[in-house]
Amino acid sequence: MVYVALITGFVLILMGLYGALTNRNILRIIVSFTISSTGTNLVLIAVGYMSGRTAPILDEAVNVADAAARIIDPVPQALVLTAIVIGLGVTALMLTYAYKLYETKRTLDISKYTDLKW
Amino acid sequence: MTKKFVVLLLLAGLSSMFVGLLLGYSPDTALNHTARYYADNTVADTGAANIVTAIIVTYRGLDTLGEVTVLFLTATIVALILSQARQPGGVGSRKAVAAGELLQTGSRLLVPLILLFGAYVFVNGHLTPGGGFQGGAIVASATLLMLLTDPFRRFSHRLISVLESISGVLFVVIGVLGLVLAGGFLDNRILPLGAFGSLFSAGAIPVIYTLIGLKVGAEFSSMMASLSEAED
């Protein structure tokens, strides 16, 4: 189960990087980056998972005394929550810059933007 | 062609690293030191049932303040860049096809329910899965639905920024109150911890998460409103 999630995460990272490196359209590059960051989040969550245990929420079923033996690691989940929010901010910024770039040259083809190329 | 080859070579190198990681991975059988501390002491320290919430709002509350600041900066930069892009007389110059009856009636029915659900998710963040960021995203999806129904709808930027600033300032004020009245910055014990598992428990955590939810919802809405206005 953990391995399925880990392999899916790694494959998503690779797919995203491949898309970002080979596509010419800026919007497709942005989508590739979000796929890649989803893969990273999946790997982080999978590393914190332990089979046979439950979510880190305490109630009648999981009481405080034996919590340490029954819950999974809560730290990766907190980290991934942060990563998702920051990822969303980065995506919004990328889309905004893509819009500005389109406004200057009326194209989304990244090979047409040669100003910083040497 | 050579470029594609280089890309594939790079990916092959990366995937061999990933395979190495996978083969060397052995799942933990017991919680590590930090996680064990959180599992044993969260209820005594904070009174929250959801340990992830306790970590985000109390143990690592300062990081969350930074995270909210990053989101605030993003929303500001998006609005700044896109407001310069707007040409005069752009609004309404392009006619869109009116949304269908189903979408209009459906959004009128669903928007209040979505807002209510978002509020439920961030108020119950210390008891159930969810919290301020998730609830804020749900609240903002109501904005998205309204924009889908009427792409030319304009939201009051003033209302959004007032909501956002007030919740941001109150978040910091609660943090400073924790410094004065309790153990440190963003300490949740400025309010009584209450009965474990009830809605009014875990000290200041529900208050802080409600503020975060409002702030995140306002920021996401402002980003979407800016992006939608830019396409005129």
Coordinates of C-alpha atoms in Angstrom, one line a residue:
Chain A
M1 CA 0.0 0.0 0.0
V2 CA 2.8 2.4 1.0
Y3 CA 4.7 1.3 -2.1
V4 CA 1.8 2.1 -4.4
A5 CA 1.6 5.6 -3.1
L6 CA 5.4 6.1 -3.2
I7 CA 5.7 4.8 -6.8
T8 CA 2.8 6.9 -7.9
G9 CA 4.4 9.9 -6.3
F10 CA 7.7 9.4 -7.9
V11 CA 6.1 8.7 -11.3
L12 CA 4.1 12.0 -11.0
I13 CA 7.3 13.9 -10.2
L14 CA 9.0 12.5 -13.2
M15 CA 6.0 13.1 -15.5
G16 CA 5.8 16.7 -14.3
L17 CA 9.5 17.3 -14.9
Y18 CA 9.3 15.7 -18.3
G19 CA 6.3 17.9 -19.2
A20 CA 8.0 21.1 -17.9
L21 CA 11.2 20.4 -19.8
T22 CA 9.7 19.4 -23.2
N23 CA 6.6 21.5 -23.6
R24 CA 6.9 24.9 -25.3
N25 CA 3.6 26.3 -24.1
I26 CA 3.9 28.3 -20.9
L27 CA 0.4 27.1 -19.6
R28 CA 1.4 23.5 -20.1
I29 CA 4.6 24.1 -18.2
I30 CA 2.6 25.5 -15.3
V31 CA 0.3 22.4 -15.3
S32 CA 3.4 20.2 -15.4
F33 CA 4.8 22.0 -12.3
T34 CA 1.6 21.4 -10.4
I35 CA 1.6 17.7 -11.3
S36 CA 5.2 17.5 -10.1
S37 CA 4.4 19.2 -6.8
T38 CA 1.4 16.9 -6.3
G39 CA 3.8 14.0 -6.6
T40 CA 6.1 15.4 -4.0
N41 CA 3.2 15.8 -1.6
L42 CA 2.1 12.2 -2.2
V43 CA 5.6 10.9 -1.4
L44 CA 5.8 12.9 1.8
I45 CA 2.4 11.7 2.9
A46 CA 3.3 8.1 2.1
V47 CA 6.6 8.3 4.1
G48 CA 4.5 9.3 7.2
Y49 CA 2.1 6.4 6.8
M50 CA 2.4 3.3 8.9
S51 CA 0.2 0.3 8.0
G52 CA -2.4 -0.8 10.5
R53 CA -2.6 2.6 12.2
T54 CA -5.2 5.4 12.0
A55 CA -5.4 9.1 11.4
P56 CA -3.9 11.4 14.1
I57 CA -7.2 12.5 15.5
L58 CA -8.1 11.5 19.1
D59 CA -11.6 10.5 20.1
E60 CA -13.4 7.7 21.9
A61 CA -12.0 5.1 19.5
V62 CA -8.3 6.3 19.9
N63 CA -7.7 7.5 23.4
V64 CA -4.8 9.5 24.7
A65 CA -3.2 6.7 26.6
D66 CA -2.4 4.4 23.6
A67 CA -2.3 7.2 21.0
A68 CA 1.4 6.7 20.4
A69 CA 0.9 3.1 19.4
R70 CA -2.1 3.7 17.2
I71 CA -1.8 6.9 15.1
I72 CA 0.4 7.6 12.1
D73 CA 3.0 10.4 12.1
P74 CA 1.2 13.8 12.1
V75 CA 4.3 15.9 11.2
P76 CA 4.4 15.0 7.4
Q77 CA 0.7 15.8 7.2
A78 CA 1.2 19.3 8.7
L79 CA 4.1 19.8 6.3
V80 CA 2.1 18.8 3.3
L81 CA -0.7 21.1 4.2
T82 CA 1.8 24.0 4.2
A83 CA 3.3 22.7 0.9
I84 CA -0.1 22.6 -0.8
V85 CA -1.0 26.2 0.3
I86 CA 2.4 27.5 -0.9
G87 CA 2.1 25.5 -4.1
L88 CA -1.2 27.2 -4.8
G89 CA 0.4 30.6 -4.2
V90 CA 3.3 29.8 -6.6
T91 CA 0.8 28.6 -9.3
A92 CA -1.3 31.8 -9.0
L93 CA 1.9 33.8 -9.4
M94 CA 3.0 31.8 -12.4
L95 CA -0.4 32.2 -14.1
T96 CA -0.2 36.0 -13.5
Y97 CA 3.2 36.2 -15.0
A98 CA 2.1 34.1 -17.9
Y99 CA -0.7 36.6 -18.5
K100 CA 1.7 39.5 -18.4
L101 CA 4.1 37.7 -20.8
Y102 CA 1.2 37.0 -23.2
E103 CA 0.3 40.7 -23.1
T104 CA 3.8 41.8 -24.1
K105 CA 4.4 39.4 -27.0
R106 CA 0.9 37.9 -27.7
T107 CA 2.2 34.4 -27.6
L108 CA 2.6 31.7 -25.0
D109 CA 5.4 29.9 -26.8
I110 CA 8.4 30.0 -24.5
S111 CA 11.0 29.8 -27.3
K112 CA 9.9 33.2 -28.5
Y113 CA 11.0 34.8 -25.3
T114 CA 14.7 35.2 -25.9
D115 CA 15.5 38.4 -24.0
L116 CA 17.4 36.6 -21.2
K117 CA 19.1 34.1 -23.5
W118 CA 22.7 34.2 -24.3
Chain B
M1 CA 16.5 15.9 -30.9
T2 CA 19.6 16.2 -28.7
K3 CA 17.6 18.3 -26.3
K4 CA 15.0 15.6 -25.9
F5 CA 17.8 13.1 -25.4
V6 CA 19.4 15.3 -22.6
V7 CA 15.9 15.5 -20.9
L8 CA 15.5 11.8 -21.0
L9 CA 19.0 11.3 -19.7
L10 CA 18.2 13.7 -16.8
L11 CA 15.0 11.9 -16.0
A12 CA 16.7 8.5 -16.2
G13 CA 19.2 9.7 -13.6
L14 CA 16.5 11.0 -11.4
S15 CA 14.5 7.9 -11.6
S16 CA 17.5 5.7 -10.8
M17 CA 17.8 7.9 -7.6
F18 CA 14.1 7.3 -6.9
V19 CA 14.5 3.6 -7.4
G20 CA 17.4 3.6 -4.9
L21 CA 15.2 5.5 -2.4
L22 CA 12.4 3.0 -2.9
L23 CA 14.6 -0.1 -2.5
G24 CA 16.2 1.4 0.6
Y25 CA 12.8 2.4 2.2
S26 CA 11.7 0.5 5.2
P27 CA 8.4 1.6 6.8
D28 CA 8.6 2.9 10.4
T29 CA 7.2 0.5 13.0
A30 CA 7.1 3.1 15.8
L31 CA 6.6 6.9 15.9
N32 CA 9.8 8.9 16.0
H33 CA 10.8 11.1 18.9
T34 CA 8.9 14.3 17.7
A35 CA 5.8 12.5 16.7
R36 CA 5.7 10.5 19.9
Y37 CA 5.9 13.8 21.9
Y38 CA 2.9 15.2 19.9
A39 CA 0.9 12.0 20.3
D40 CA 1.5 11.9 24.1
N41 CA 1.2 15.6 25.0
T42 CA -1.1 17.3 22.5
V43 CA -4.2 16.8 24.6
A44 CA -2.6 17.9 27.8
D45 CA -0.9 20.9 26.2
T46 CA -3.5 22.2 23.8
G47 CA -6.8 20.3 24.3
A48 CA -7.2 19.7 20.6
A49 CA -8.4 16.3 19.3
N50 CA -6.8 16.8 15.8
I51 CA -3.1 16.6 16.3
V52 CA -2.3 18.0 12.9
T53 CA -4.3 21.1 13.8
A54 CA -2.5 21.4 17.1
I55 CA 0.9 21.3 15.3
I56 CA -0.1 23.9 12.7
V57 CA -1.9 26.4 15.0
T58 CA 0.0 26.1 18.3
Y59 CA 3.3 24.1 18.1
R60 CA 4.3 25.6 14.8
G61 CA 2.0 28.6 14.9
L62 CA 4.8 31.0 13.9
D63 CA 5.3 29.1 10.6
T64 CA 1.6 29.3 9.9
L65 CA 1.8 33.1 10.4
G66 CA 4.6 33.1 7.8
E67 CA 2.5 30.9 5.5
V68 CA -0.5 33.2 5.7
T69 CA 1.9 36.1 5.0
V70 CA 3.2 34.4 1.9
L71 CA -0.4 33.9 0.7
F72 CA -1.1 37.6 1.5
L73 CA 1.9 38.6 -0.6
T74 CA 0.8 36.4 -3.5
A75 CA -2.7 37.9 -3.5
T76 CA -1.2 41.4 -3.4
I77 CA 1.3 40.8 -6.2
V78 CA -1.4 39.2 -8.4
A79 CA -3.7 42.2 -7.9
L80 CA -0.8 44.7 -8.4
I81 CA 0.4 43.1 -11.7
L82 CA -3.0 42.5 -13.1
S83 CA -4.3 46.0 -12.2
Q84 CA -1.6 47.5 -14.3
A85 CA -2.6 45.3 -17.2
R86 CA -6.2 46.6 -17.4
Q87 CA -6.9 48.8 -20.3
P88 CA -9.4 51.6 -19.9
G89 CA -12.9 50.8 -21.1
G90 CA -12.2 47.1 -21.1
V91 CA -15.1 46.1 -18.9
G92 CA -18.1 44.9 -20.8
S93 CA -16.5 45.4 -24.2
R94 CA -16.7 41.7 -24.8
K95 CA -20.1 40.0 -24.6
A96 CA -20.3 36.5 -23.2
V97 CA -23.1 34.0 -23.7
A98 CA -25.4 34.1 -20.7
A99 CA -25.1 31.1 -18.3
G100 CA -27.8 28.5 -18.6
E101 CA -30.8 28.3 -16.3
L102 CA -29.4 25.2 -14.6
L103 CA -26.2 26.9 -13.7
Q104 CA -27.9 30.1 -12.5
T105 CA -30.5 28.4 -10.3
G106 CA -27.9 25.8 -9.1
S107 CA -25.4 28.5 -8.0
R108 CA -28.1 30.5 -6.2
L109 CA -29.0 27.3 -4.3
L110 CA -25.4 26.1 -3.7
V111 CA -23.5 29.3 -2.8
P112 CA -25.0 29.7 0.7
L113 CA -24.6 26.0 1.3
I114 CA -20.9 26.1 0.2
L115 CA -20.3 29.1 2.5
L116 CA -22.0 27.3 5.4
F117 CA -19.9 24.2 4.8
G118 CA -16.7 26.2 4.6
A119 CA -17.5 27.8 7.9
Y120 CA -18.3 24.4 9.4
V121 CA -14.9 23.0 8.3
F122 CA -12.9 25.8 9.8
V123 CA -14.8 26.1 13.0
N124 CA -14.4 22.3 13.6
G125 CA -10.7 22.3 12.6
H126 CA -9.6 21.2 16.1
L127 CA -12.0 18.2 16.2
T128 CA -12.3 16.8 12.7
P129 CA -10.2 16.7 9.6
G130 CA -10.1 20.1 8.1
G131 CA -9.3 23.6 9.3
G132 CA -8.7 27.1 8.3
F133 CA -6.9 26.5 5.0
Q134 CA -9.3 23.9 3.8
G135 CA -12.4 25.9 4.9
G136 CA -11.0 29.0 3.3
A137 CA -10.5 27.1 0.0
I138 CA -14.1 25.9 0.3
V139 CA -15.4 29.4 0.9
A140 CA -13.4 30.7 -2.1
S141 CA -15.0 27.9 -4.3
A142 CA -18.3 29.7 -3.7
T143 CA -16.7 32.8 -5.3
L144 CA -15.5 30.6 -8.2
L145 CA -19.1 29.3 -8.7
M146 CA -20.4 32.9 -8.8
L147 CA -17.7 33.8 -11.3
L148 CA -18.6 30.8 -13.5
T149 CA -22.3 31.9 -13.5
D150 CA -21.5 35.4 -14.4
P151 CA -17.9 36.1 -15.6
F152 CA -18.5 39.9 -15.5
R153 CA -19.6 39.9 -11.9
R154 CA -17.5 42.3 -9.9
F155 CA -16.7 41.8 -6.2
S156 CA -16.0 44.6 -3.8
H157 CA -12.3 44.7 -3.4
R158 CA -12.8 47.0 -0.5
L159 CA -14.9 44.4 1.4
I160 CA -12.4 41.6 0.6
S161 CA -9.4 43.7 1.8
V162 CA -11.1 44.9 5.0
L163 CA -12.1 41.3 5.9
E164 CA -8.5 40.1 5.1
S165 CA -6.8 42.9 7.1
I166 CA -9.0 42.6 10.1
S167 CA -8.5 38.8 10.4
G168 CA -4.8 39.2 9.8
V169 CA -4.5 41.9 12.5
L170 CA -6.6 39.8 15.0
F171 CA -4.4 36.8 14.3
V172 CA -1.3 38.7 15.3
V173 CA -3.1 40.3 18.3
I174 CA -4.1 36.8 19.6
G175 CA -0.5 35.8 19.2
V176 CA 0.8 38.7 21.2
L177 CA -1.9 38.1 23.9
G178 CA -0.4 34.6 24.2
L179 CA 2.9 36.2 24.9
V180 CA 1.4 38.3 27.7
L181 CA -1.2 36.0 29.2
A182 CA 0.2 32.5 28.6
G183 CA 3.5 30.8 27.8
G184 CA 4.5 32.4 24.5
F185 CA 3.7 33.8 21.1
L186 CA 0.4 32.1 19.7
D187 CA 0.0 30.1 22.9
N188 CA -3.6 28.9 22.8
R189 CA -4.1 28.7 26.6
I190 CA -5.3 32.4 26.8
L191 CA -8.8 30.9 26.7
P192 CA -9.9 27.9 29.0
L193 CA -9.1 24.6 27.4
G194 CA -12.7 23.4 28.0
A195 CA -14.0 19.8 27.8
F196 CA -12.0 17.6 25.4
G197 CA -13.9 17.0 22.2
S198 CA -16.5 19.7 22.4
L199 CA -16.8 22.7 20.0
F200 CA -15.7 25.3 22.6
S201 CA -12.5 23.6 23.6
A202 CA -8.8 23.8 22.8
G203 CA -8.4 27.4 24.0
A204 CA -7.8 29.9 21.2
I205 CA -7.4 27.3 18.4
P206 CA -10.9 27.6 17.0
V207 CA -10.7 31.4 17.1
I208 CA -7.3 31.4 15.3
Y209 CA -8.5 28.9 12.7
T210 CA -11.7 30.9 12.1
L211 CA -9.5 33.9 11.4
I212 CA -7.2 32.0 9.2
G213 CA -10.2 30.6 7.3
L214 CA -11.6 34.1 6.7
K215 CA -8.3 35.4 5.7
V216 CA -7.5 32.5 3.3
G217 CA -11.0 32.6 1.8
A218 CA -10.6 36.4 1.2
E219 CA -7.2 36.0 -0.3
F220 CA -8.2 33.2 -2.7
S221 CA -11.3 35.2 -3.7
S222 CA -9.2 38.3 -4.4
M223 CA -6.8 36.3 -6.5
M224 CA -9.7 34.8 -8.5
A225 CA -11.4 38.2 -8.8
S226 CA -8.2 39.8 -10.1
L227 CA -7.6 37.0 -12.6
S228 CA -11.2 37.2 -13.8
E229 CA -11.1 41.0 -14.2
A230 CA -7.9 40.8 -16.2
E231 CA -9.4 38.8 -19.0
D232 CA -11.6 41.8 -20.1

